[in-house]
CSV table of C-alpha atoms in Angstrom, one decimal:
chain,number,residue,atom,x,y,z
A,1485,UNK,CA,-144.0,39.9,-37.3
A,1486,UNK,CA,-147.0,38.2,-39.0
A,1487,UNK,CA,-146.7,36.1,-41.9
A,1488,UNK,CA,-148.7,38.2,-43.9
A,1489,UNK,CA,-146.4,41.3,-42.9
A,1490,UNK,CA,-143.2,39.7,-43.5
A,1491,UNK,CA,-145.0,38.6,-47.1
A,1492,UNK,CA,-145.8,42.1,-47.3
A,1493,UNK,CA,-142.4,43.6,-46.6
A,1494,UNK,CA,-140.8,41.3,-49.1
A,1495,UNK,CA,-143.3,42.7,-51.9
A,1496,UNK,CA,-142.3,45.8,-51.7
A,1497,UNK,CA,-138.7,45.5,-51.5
A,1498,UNK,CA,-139.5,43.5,-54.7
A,1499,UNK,CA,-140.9,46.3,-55.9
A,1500,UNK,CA,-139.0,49.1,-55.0
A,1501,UNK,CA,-135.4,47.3,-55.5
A,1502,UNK,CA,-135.4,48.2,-59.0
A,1503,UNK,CA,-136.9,51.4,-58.8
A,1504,UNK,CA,-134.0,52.6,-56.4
A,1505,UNK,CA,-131.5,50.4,-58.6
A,1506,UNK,CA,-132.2,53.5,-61.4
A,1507,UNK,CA,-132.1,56.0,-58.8
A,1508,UNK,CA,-128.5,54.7,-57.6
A,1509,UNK,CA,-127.0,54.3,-61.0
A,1510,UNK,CA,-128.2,57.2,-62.8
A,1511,UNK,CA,-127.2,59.7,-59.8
A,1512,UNK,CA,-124.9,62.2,-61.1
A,1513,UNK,CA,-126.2,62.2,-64.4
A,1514,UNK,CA,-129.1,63.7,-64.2
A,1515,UNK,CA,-129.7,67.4,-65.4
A,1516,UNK,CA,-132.1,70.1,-65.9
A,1517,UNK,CA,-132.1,71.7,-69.2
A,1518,UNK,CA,-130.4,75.0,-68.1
A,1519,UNK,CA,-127.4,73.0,-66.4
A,1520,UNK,CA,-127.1,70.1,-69.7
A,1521,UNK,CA,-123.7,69.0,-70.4
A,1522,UNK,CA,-122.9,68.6,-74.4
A,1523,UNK,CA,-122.5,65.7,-76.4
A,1524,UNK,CA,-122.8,65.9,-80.3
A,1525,UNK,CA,-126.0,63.5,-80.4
A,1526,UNK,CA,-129.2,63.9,-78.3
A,1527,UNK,CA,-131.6,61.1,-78.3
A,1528,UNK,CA,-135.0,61.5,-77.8
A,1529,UNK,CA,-137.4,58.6,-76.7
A,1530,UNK,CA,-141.2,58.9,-78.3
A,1531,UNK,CA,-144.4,58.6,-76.8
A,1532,UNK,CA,-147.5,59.6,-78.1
A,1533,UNK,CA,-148.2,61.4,-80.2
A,1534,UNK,CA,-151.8,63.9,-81.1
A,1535,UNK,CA,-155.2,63.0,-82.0
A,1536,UNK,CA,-154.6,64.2,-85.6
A,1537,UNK,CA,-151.5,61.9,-85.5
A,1538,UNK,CA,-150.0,64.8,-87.3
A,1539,UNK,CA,-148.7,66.3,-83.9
A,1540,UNK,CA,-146.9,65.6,-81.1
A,1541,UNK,CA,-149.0,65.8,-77.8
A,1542,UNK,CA,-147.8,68.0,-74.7
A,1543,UNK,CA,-145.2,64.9,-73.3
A,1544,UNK,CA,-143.9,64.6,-76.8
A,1545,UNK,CA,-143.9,67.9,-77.8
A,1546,UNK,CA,-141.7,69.1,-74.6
A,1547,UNK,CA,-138.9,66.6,-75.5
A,1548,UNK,CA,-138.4,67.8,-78.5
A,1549,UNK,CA,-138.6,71.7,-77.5
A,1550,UNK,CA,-135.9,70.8,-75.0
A,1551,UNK,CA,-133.7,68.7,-77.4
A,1552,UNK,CA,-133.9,71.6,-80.1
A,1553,UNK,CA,-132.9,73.9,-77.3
A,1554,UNK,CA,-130.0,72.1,-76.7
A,1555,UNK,CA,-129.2,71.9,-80.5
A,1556,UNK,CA,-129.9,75.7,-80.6
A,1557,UNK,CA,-127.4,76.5,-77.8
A,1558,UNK,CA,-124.5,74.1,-79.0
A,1559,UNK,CA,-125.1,71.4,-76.8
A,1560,UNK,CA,-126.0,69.1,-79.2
A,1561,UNK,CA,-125.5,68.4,-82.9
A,1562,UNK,CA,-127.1,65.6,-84.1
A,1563,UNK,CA,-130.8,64.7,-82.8
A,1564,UNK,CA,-132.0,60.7,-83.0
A,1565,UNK,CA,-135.9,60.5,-82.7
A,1566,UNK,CA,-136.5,57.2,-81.4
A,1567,UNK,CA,-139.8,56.0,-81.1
A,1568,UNK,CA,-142.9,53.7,-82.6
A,1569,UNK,CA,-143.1,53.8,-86.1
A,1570,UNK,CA,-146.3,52.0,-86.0
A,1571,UNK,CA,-147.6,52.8,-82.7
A,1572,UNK,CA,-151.3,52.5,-81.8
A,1573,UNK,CA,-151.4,56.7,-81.9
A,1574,UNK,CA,-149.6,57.6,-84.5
A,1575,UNK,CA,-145.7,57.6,-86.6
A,1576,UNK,CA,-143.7,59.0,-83.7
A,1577,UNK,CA,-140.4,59.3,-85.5
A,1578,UNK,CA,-142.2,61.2,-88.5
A,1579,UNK,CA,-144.0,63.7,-86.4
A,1580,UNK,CA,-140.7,63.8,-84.3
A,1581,UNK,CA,-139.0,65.0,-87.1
A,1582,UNK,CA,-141.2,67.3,-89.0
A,1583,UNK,CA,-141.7,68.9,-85.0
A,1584,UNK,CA,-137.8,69.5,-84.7
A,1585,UNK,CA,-137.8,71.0,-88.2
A,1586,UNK,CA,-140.8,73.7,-87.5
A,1587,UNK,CA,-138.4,74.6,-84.5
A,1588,UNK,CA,-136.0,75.1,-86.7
A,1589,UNK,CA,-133.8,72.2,-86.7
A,1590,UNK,CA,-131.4,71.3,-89.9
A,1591,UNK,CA,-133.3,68.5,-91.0
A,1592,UNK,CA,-130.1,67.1,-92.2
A,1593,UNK,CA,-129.0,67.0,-88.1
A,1594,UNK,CA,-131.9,64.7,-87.8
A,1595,UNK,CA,-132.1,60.9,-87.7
A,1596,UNK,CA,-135.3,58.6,-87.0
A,1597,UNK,CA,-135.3,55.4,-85.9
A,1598,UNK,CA,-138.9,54.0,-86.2
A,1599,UNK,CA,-138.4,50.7,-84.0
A,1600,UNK,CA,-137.2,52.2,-80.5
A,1601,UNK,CA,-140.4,50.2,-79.2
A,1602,UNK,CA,-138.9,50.8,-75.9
A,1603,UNK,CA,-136.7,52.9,-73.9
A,1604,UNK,CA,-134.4,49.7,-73.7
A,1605,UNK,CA,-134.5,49.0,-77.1
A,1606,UNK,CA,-134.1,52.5,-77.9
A,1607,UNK,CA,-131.1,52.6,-76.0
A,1608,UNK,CA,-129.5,49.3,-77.5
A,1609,UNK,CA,-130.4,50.3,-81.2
A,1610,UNK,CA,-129.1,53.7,-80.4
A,1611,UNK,CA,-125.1,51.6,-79.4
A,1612,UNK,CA,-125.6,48.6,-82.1
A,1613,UNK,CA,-127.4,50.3,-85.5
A,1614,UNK,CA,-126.4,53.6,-85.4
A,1615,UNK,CA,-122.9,53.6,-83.3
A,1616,UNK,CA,-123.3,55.9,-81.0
A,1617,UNK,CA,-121.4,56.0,-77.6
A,1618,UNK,CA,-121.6,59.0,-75.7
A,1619,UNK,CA,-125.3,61.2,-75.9
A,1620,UNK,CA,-127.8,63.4,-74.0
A,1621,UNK,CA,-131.2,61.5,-73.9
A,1622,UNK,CA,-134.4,63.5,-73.1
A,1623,UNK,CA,-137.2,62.6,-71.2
A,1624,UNK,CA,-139.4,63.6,-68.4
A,1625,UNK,CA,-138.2,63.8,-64.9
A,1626,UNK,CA,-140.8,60.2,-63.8
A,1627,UNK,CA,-139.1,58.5,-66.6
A,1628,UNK,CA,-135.4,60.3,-67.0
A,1629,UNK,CA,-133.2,57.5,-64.4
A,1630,UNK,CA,-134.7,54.4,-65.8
A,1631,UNK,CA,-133.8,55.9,-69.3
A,1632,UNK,CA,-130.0,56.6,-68.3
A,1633,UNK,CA,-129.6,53.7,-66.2
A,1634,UNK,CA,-130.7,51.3,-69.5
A,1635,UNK,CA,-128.6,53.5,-72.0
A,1636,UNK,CA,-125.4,53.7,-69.8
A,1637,UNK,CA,-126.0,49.5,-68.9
A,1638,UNK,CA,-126.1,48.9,-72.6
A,1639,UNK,CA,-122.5,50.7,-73.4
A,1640,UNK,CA,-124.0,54.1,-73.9
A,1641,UNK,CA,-122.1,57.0,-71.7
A,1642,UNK,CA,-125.2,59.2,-72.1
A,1643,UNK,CA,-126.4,62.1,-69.2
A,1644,UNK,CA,-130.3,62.9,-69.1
A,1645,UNK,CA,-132.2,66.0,-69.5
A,1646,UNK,CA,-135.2,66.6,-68.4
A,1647,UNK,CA,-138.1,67.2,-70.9
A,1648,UNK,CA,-140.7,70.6,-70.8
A,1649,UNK,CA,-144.1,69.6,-70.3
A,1650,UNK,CA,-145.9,73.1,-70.8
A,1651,UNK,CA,-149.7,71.6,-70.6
A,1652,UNK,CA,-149.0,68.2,-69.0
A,1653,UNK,CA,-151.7,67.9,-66.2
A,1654,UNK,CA,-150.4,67.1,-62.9
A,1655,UNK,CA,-152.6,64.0,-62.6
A,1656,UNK,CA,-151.0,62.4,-65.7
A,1657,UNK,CA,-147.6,63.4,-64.5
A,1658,UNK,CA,-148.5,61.3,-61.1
A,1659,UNK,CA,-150.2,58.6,-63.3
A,1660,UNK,CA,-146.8,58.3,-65.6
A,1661,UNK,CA,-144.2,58.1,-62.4
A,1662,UNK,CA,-146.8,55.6,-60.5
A,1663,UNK,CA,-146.6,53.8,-64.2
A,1664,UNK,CA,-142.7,54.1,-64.5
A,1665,UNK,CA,-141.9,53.1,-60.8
A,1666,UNK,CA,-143.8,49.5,-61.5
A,1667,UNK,CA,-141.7,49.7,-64.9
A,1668,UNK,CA,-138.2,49.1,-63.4
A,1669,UNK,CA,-138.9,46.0,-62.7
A,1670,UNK,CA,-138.9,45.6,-66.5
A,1671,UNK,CA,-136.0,47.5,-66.5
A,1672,UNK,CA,-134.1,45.3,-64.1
A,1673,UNK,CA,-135.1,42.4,-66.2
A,1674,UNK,CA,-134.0,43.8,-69.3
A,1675,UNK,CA,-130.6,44.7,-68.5
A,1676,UNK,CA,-129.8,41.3,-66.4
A,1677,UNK,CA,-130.7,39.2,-69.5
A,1678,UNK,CA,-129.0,41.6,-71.3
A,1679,UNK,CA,-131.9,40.7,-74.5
A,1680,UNK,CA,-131.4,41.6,-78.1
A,1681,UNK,CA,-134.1,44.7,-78.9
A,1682,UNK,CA,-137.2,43.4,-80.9
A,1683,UNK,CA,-135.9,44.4,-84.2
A,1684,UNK,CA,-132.3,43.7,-85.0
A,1685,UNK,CA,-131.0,46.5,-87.9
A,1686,UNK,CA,-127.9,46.6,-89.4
A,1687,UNK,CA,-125.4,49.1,-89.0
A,1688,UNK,CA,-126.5,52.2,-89.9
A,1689,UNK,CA,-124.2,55.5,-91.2
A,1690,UNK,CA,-127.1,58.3,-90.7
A,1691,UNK,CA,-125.7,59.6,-87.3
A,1692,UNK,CA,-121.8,59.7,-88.3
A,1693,UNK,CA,-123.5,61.2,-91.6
A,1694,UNK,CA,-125.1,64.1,-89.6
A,1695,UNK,CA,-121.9,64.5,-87.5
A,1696,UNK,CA,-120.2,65.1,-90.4
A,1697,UNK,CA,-122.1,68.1,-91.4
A,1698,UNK,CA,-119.7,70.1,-89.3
């Protein structure tokens, strides 16, 4: 084997290491919306959101129809919008919320966190600010093991849901898992330095609060 082949070979086991790391660790806990296990809090990562920054776009949107499906059918009671509060499209956690109540979610069962700048830091701040242990977390399928694999890492016992994306092209789907298969390696790095997330919060009651709603 050529030097350049063996260079080559190395690359993309560099690569694709972490990409099959998520695979590995999230198997088993991935689900499709109609087989969902329950858990009384659902987190739901952000991403952009509308032109009119008012509204979520199709990605966006379709996390939240699926995590106010879950709330609807008792799978969930308490939904954490984690996202960008500043983000260069828009307030996710504010449209986030004001989505989830048009569809007819207590706004009460609702909680925003406005720096989950990542999925890891979503994940972390979901375990250290607002306590929580055991959750659904809803995503599209491209981006669904990374998310579980960094939520269970950080003390998290959470299983994913796939999101709806009514609208989503298929070339932006293939543009996003192309985008979160190079993003593992983030991942990887992440959760073997085992960094704070870019904010640290304190503690923070609003999710036992919810819970205790009834």
């Amino acid at each position: 084997m050529t030097r350049l082949a063996v260079v080559g070979v190395v690359g993309v086991l560099l690569v694709s290491g972490p990409w099959l790391w998520t695979k590995i660790a999230a198997h088993g806990h991935v689900h499709g919306e109609a087989d969902a296990p329950s858990a009384d809090v659902v987190i739901v990562l952000g991403t952009e959101v509308a032109a009119d920054r008012r509204r979520p776009a199709d990605r966006l949107a379709g996390r939240l129809e699926t995590a106010a499906a879950l709330v609807r059918d008792g799978r969930a009671r308490v939904v954490l919008v984690s996202g960008d509060g500043g983000g260069a499209s828009g307030d996710e956690p504010t449209v986030m919320t004001s989505y989830l109540v048009e569809l007819g979610v207590d706004p009460g069962r609702v909680v925003a966190d406005p720096f989950g700048l990542d999925t890891y830091d979503s994940c972390a701040r979901a375990r250290e600010v607002y306590g929580v242990t055991r959750a659904l977390i809803v995503t599209q399928s491209y981006h669904l093991s990374r998310a579980v694999t960094l939520c269970r890492g950080l003390g998290v016992d959470v299983d994913g849901v796939a999101a709806r994306c009514a609208g989503c092209p298929a070339a932006l789907l293939a543009e996003k898992a192309v985008r979160d298969y190079f993003a593992s390696g983030k991942a990887a790095w992440d959760a073997a330095s085992g960094r704070p997330p870019a904010v640290r919060s304190p503690v923070d009651p609003a999710v036992r609060d919810a819970l205790a709603l009834g």
